[in-house]
PDB file of C-alpha atoms in Angstrom:
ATOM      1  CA  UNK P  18       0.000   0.000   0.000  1.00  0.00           C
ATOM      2  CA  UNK P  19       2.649   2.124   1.089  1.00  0.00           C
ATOM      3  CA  UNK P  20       4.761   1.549  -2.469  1.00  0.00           C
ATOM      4  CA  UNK P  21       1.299   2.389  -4.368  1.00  0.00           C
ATOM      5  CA  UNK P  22       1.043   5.941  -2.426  1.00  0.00           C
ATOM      6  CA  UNK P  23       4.295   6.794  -3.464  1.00  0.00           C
ATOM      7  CA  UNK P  24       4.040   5.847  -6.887  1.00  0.00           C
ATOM      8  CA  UNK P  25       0.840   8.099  -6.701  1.00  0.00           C
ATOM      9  CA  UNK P  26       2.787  10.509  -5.231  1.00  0.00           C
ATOM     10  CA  UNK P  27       5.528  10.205  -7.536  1.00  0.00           C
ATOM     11  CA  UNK P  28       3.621  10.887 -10.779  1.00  0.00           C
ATOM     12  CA  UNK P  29       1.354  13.582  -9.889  1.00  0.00           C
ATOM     13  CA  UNK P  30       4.198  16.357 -10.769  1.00  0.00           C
ATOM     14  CA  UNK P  31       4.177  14.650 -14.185  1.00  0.00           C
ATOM     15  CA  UNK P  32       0.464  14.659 -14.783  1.00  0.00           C
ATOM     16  CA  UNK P  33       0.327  18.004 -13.173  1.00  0.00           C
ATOM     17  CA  UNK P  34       3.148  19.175 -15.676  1.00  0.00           C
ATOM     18  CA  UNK P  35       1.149  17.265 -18.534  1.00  0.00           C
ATOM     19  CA  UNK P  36      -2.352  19.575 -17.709  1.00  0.00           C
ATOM     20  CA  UNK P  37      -0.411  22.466 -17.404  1.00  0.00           C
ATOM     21  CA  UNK P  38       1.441  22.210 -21.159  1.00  0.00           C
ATOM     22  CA  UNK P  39      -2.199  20.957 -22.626  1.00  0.00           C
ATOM     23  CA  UNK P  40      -3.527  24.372 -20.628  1.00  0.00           C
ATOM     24  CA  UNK P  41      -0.718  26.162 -22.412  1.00  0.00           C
ATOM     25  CA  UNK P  42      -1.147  24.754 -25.592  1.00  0.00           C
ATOM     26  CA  UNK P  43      -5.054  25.889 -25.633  1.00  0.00           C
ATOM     27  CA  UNK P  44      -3.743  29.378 -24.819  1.00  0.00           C
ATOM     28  CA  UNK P  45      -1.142  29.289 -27.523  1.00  0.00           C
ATOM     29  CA  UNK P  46      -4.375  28.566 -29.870  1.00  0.00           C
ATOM     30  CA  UNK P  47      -6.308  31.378 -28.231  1.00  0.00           C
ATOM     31  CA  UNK P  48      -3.266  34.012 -29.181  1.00  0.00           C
ATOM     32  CA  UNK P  49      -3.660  33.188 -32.518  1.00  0.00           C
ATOM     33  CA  UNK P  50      -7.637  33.052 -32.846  1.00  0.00           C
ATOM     34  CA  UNK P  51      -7.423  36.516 -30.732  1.00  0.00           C
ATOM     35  CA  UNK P  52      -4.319  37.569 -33.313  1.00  0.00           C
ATOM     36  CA  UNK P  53      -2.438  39.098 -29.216  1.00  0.00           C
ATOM     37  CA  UNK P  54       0.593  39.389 -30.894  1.00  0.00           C
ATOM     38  CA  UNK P  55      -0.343  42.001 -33.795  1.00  0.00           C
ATOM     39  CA  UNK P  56      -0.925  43.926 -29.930  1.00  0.00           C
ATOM     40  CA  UNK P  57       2.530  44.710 -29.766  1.00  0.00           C
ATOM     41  CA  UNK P  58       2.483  47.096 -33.426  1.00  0.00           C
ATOM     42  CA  UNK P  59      -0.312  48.490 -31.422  1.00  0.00           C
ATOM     43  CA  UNK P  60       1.037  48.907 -28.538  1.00  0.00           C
ATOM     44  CA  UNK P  61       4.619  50.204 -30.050  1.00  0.00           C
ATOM     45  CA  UNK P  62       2.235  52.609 -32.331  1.00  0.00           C
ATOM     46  CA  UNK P  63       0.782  54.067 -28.975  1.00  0.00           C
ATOM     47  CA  UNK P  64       4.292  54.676 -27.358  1.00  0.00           C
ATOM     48  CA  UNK P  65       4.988  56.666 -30.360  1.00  0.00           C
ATOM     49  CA  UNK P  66       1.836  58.607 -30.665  1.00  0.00           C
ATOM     50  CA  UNK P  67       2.842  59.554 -26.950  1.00  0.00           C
ATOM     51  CA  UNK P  68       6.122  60.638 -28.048  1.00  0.00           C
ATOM     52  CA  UNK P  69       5.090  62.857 -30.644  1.00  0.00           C
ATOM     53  CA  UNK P  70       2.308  64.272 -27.670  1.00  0.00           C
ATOM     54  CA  UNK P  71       5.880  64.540 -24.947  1.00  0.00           C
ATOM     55  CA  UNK P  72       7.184  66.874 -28.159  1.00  0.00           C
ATOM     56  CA  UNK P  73       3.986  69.253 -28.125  1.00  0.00           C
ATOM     57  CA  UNK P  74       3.843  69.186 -24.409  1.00  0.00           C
ATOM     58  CA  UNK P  75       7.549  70.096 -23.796  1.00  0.00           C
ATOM     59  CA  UNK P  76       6.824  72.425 -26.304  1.00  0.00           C
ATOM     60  CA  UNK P  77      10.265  71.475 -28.310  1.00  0.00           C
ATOM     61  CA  UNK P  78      11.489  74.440 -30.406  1.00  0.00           C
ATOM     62  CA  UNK P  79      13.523  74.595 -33.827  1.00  0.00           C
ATOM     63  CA  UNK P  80      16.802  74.764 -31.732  1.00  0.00           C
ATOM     64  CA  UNK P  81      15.749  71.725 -29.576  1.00  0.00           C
ATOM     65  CA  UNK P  82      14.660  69.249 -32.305  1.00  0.00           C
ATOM     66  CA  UNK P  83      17.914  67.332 -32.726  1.00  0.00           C
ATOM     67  CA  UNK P  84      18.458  66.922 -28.889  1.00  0.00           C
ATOM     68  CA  UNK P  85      14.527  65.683 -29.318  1.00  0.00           C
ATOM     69  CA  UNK P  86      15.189  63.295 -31.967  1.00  0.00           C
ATOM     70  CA  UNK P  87      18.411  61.979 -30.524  1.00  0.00           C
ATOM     71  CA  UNK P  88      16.041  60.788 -27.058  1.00  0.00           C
ATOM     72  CA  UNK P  89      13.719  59.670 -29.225  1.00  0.00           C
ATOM     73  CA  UNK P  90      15.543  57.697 -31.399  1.00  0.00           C
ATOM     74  CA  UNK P  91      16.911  56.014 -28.090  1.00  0.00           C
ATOM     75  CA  UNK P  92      13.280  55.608 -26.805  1.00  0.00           C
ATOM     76  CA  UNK P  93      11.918  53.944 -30.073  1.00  0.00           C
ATOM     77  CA  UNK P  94      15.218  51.778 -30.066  1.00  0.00           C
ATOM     78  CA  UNK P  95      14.669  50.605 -26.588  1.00  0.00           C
ATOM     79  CA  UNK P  96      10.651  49.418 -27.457  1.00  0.00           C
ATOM     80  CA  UNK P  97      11.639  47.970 -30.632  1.00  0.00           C
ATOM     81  CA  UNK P  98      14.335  45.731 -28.564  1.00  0.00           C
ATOM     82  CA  UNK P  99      11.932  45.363 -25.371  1.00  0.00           C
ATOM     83  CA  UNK P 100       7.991  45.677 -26.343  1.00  0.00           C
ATOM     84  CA  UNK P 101       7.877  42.152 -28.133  1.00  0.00           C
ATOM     85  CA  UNK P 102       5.450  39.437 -28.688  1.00  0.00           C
ATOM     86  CA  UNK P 103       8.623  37.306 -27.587  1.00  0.00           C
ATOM     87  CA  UNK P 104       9.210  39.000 -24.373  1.00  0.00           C
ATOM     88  CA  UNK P 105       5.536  39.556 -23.348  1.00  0.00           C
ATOM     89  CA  UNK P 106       4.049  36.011 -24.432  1.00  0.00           C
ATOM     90  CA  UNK P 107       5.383  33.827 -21.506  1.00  0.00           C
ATOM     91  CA  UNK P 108       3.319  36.139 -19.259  1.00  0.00           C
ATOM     92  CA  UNK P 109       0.549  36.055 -21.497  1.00  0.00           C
ATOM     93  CA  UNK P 110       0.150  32.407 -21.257  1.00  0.00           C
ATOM     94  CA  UNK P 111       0.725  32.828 -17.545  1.00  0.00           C
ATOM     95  CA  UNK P 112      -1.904  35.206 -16.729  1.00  0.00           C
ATOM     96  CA  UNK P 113      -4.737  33.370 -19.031  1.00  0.00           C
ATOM     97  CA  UNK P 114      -3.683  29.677 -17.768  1.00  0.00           C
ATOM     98  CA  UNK P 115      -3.882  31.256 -13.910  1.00  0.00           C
ATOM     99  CA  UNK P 116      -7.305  33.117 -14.426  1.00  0.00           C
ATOM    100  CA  UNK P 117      -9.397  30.425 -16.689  1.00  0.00           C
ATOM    101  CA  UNK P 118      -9.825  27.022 -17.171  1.00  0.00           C
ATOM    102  CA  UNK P 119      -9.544  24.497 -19.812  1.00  0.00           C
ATOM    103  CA  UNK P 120     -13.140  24.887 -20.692  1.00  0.00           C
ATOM    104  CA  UNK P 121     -13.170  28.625 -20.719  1.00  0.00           C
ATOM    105  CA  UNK P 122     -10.246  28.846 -23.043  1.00  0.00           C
ATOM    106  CA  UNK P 123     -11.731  26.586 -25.579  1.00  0.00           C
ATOM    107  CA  UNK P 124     -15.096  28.644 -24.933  1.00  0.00           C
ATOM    108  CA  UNK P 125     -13.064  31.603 -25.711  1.00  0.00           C
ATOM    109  CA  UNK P 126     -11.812  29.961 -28.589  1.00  0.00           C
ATOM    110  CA  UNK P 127     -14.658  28.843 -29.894  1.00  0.00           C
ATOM    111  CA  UNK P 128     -16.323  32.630 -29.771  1.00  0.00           C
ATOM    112  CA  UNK P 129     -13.595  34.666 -31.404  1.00  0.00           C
ATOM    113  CA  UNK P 130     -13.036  31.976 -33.830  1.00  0.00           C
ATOM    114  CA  UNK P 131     -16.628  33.113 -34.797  1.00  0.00           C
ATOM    115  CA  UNK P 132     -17.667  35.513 -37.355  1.00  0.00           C
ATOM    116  CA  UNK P 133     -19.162  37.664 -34.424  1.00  0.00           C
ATOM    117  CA  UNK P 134     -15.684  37.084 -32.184  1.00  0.00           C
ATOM    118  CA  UNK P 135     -13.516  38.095 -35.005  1.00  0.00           C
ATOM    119  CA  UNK P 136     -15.865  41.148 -35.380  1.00  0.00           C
ATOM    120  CA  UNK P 137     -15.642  42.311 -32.134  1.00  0.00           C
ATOM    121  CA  UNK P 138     -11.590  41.630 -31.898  1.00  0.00           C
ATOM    122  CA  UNK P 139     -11.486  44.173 -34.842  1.00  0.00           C
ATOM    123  CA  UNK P 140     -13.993  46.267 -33.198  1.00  0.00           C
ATOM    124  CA  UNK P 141     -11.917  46.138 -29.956  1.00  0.00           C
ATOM    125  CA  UNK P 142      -8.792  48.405 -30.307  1.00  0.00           C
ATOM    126  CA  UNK P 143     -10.901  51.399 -30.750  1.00  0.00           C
ATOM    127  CA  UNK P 144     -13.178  50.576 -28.155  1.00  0.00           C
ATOM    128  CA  UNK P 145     -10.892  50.212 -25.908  1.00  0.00           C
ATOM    129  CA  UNK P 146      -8.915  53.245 -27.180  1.00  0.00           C
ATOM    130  CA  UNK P 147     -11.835  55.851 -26.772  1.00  0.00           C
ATOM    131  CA  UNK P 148     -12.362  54.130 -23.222  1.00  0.00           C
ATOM    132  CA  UNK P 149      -9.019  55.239 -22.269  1.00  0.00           C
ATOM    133  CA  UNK P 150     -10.059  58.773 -23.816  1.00  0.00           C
ATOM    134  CA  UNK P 151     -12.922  59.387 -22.065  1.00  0.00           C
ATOM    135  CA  UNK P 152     -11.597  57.835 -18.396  1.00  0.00           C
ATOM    136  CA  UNK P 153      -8.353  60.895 -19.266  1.00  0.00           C
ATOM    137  CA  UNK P 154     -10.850  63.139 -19.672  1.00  0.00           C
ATOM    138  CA  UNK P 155     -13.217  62.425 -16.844  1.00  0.00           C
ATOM    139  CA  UNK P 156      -9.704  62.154 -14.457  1.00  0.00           C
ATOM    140  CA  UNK P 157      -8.871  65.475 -15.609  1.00  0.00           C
ATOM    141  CA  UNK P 158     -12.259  67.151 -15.016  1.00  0.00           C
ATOM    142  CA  UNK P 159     -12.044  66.037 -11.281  1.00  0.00           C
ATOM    143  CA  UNK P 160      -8.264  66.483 -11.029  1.00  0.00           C
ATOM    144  CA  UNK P 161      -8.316  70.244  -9.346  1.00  0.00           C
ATOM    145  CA  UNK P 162     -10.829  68.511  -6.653  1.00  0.00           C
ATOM    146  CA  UNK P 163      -8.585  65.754  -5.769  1.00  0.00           C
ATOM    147  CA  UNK P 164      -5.734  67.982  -5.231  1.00  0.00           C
ATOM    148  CA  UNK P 165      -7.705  69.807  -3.038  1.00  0.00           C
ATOM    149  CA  UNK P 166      -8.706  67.105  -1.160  1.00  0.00           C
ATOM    150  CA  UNK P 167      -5.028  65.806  -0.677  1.00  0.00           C
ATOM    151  CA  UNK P 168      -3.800  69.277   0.537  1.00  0.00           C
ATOM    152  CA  UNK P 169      -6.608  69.658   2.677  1.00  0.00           C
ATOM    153  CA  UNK P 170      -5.490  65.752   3.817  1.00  0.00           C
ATOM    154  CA  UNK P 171      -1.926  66.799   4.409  1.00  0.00           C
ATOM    155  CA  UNK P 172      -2.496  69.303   6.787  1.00  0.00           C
ATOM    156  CA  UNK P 173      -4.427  68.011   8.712  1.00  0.00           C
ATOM    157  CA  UNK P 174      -2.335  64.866   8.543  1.00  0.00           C
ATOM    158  CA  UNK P 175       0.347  67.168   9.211  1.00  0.00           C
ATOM    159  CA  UNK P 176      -1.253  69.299  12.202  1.00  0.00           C
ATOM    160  CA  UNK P 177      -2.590  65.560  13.775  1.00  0.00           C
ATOM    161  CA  UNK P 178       1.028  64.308  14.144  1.00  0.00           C
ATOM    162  CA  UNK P 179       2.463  68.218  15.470  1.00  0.00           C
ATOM    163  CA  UNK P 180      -0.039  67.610  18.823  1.00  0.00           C
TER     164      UNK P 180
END
């Protein structure tokens, strides 16, 4: 009985290891239904949108361009060699094989292999995109208030611990 237990024991990490490279596997199949790794252009478009928007907002002049370019050139080098689908895939699998099961991936599968799925994965970027817009905006409208607030919090954080 005792040798049987063991053996039990003994093989779990191997059919644990087995369920976890099927579970990988499924999400592997997901990133390509989902096309995650044409993120990355995205994502590398974004950074440079918001390095054109740094130019504007520093408010570079004619004089200042090549000291500009020369950061940004080092910038867009350093995403080019760090924001890739090879360096941000491992935690990609990670994060969708710790939140959802077997089932749900091939549910997920199943959906945005669909003609409705793939519509809404096109649909999705911009979606998301104006989101992110309008949550700026709304941030901004309250901004003045929170500062307020914290001021008014550090004094009389400040004035509590002078007793």
């Amino acid at each position: 009985m005792k040798k049987l237990i063991m053996v039990v024991l003994l093989m779990m990490p191997f059919h644990l290891s087995a369920v976890e490279a099927t579970k990988n596997e499924i999400v592997k199949e997901l990133v390509v239904v989902m096309d995650m790794d044409s993120m990355m252009d995205s994502m590398r478009q974004h950074i440079e949108n918001s390095m054109l928007n740094v130019q504007q907002q520093l408010n570079v002049t004619e004089s200042e361009k090549p000291l500009f370019e020369e950061y940004y050139k080092n910038v867009n080098k350093l995403v080019l060699e760090e924001v890739t689908w090879e360096k941000f895939e491992p935690y990609i699998i990670s994060i969708y094989s710790n939140h959802f099961s077997e089932e749900e991936l091939k549910g997920m599968i199943d959906f945005y292999s669909s003609d409705v799925g793939q519509s809404i994965l096109k649909k999705m970027p911009v979606v998301m995109q104006e989101s992110m817009l309008m949550s700026q905006s709304m941030l901004q409208r309250i901004l003045p208030q929170m500062q307020t607030l914290t001021a008014a919090f550090e004094s009389e954080l400040k004035a509590h611990r002078n007793k």
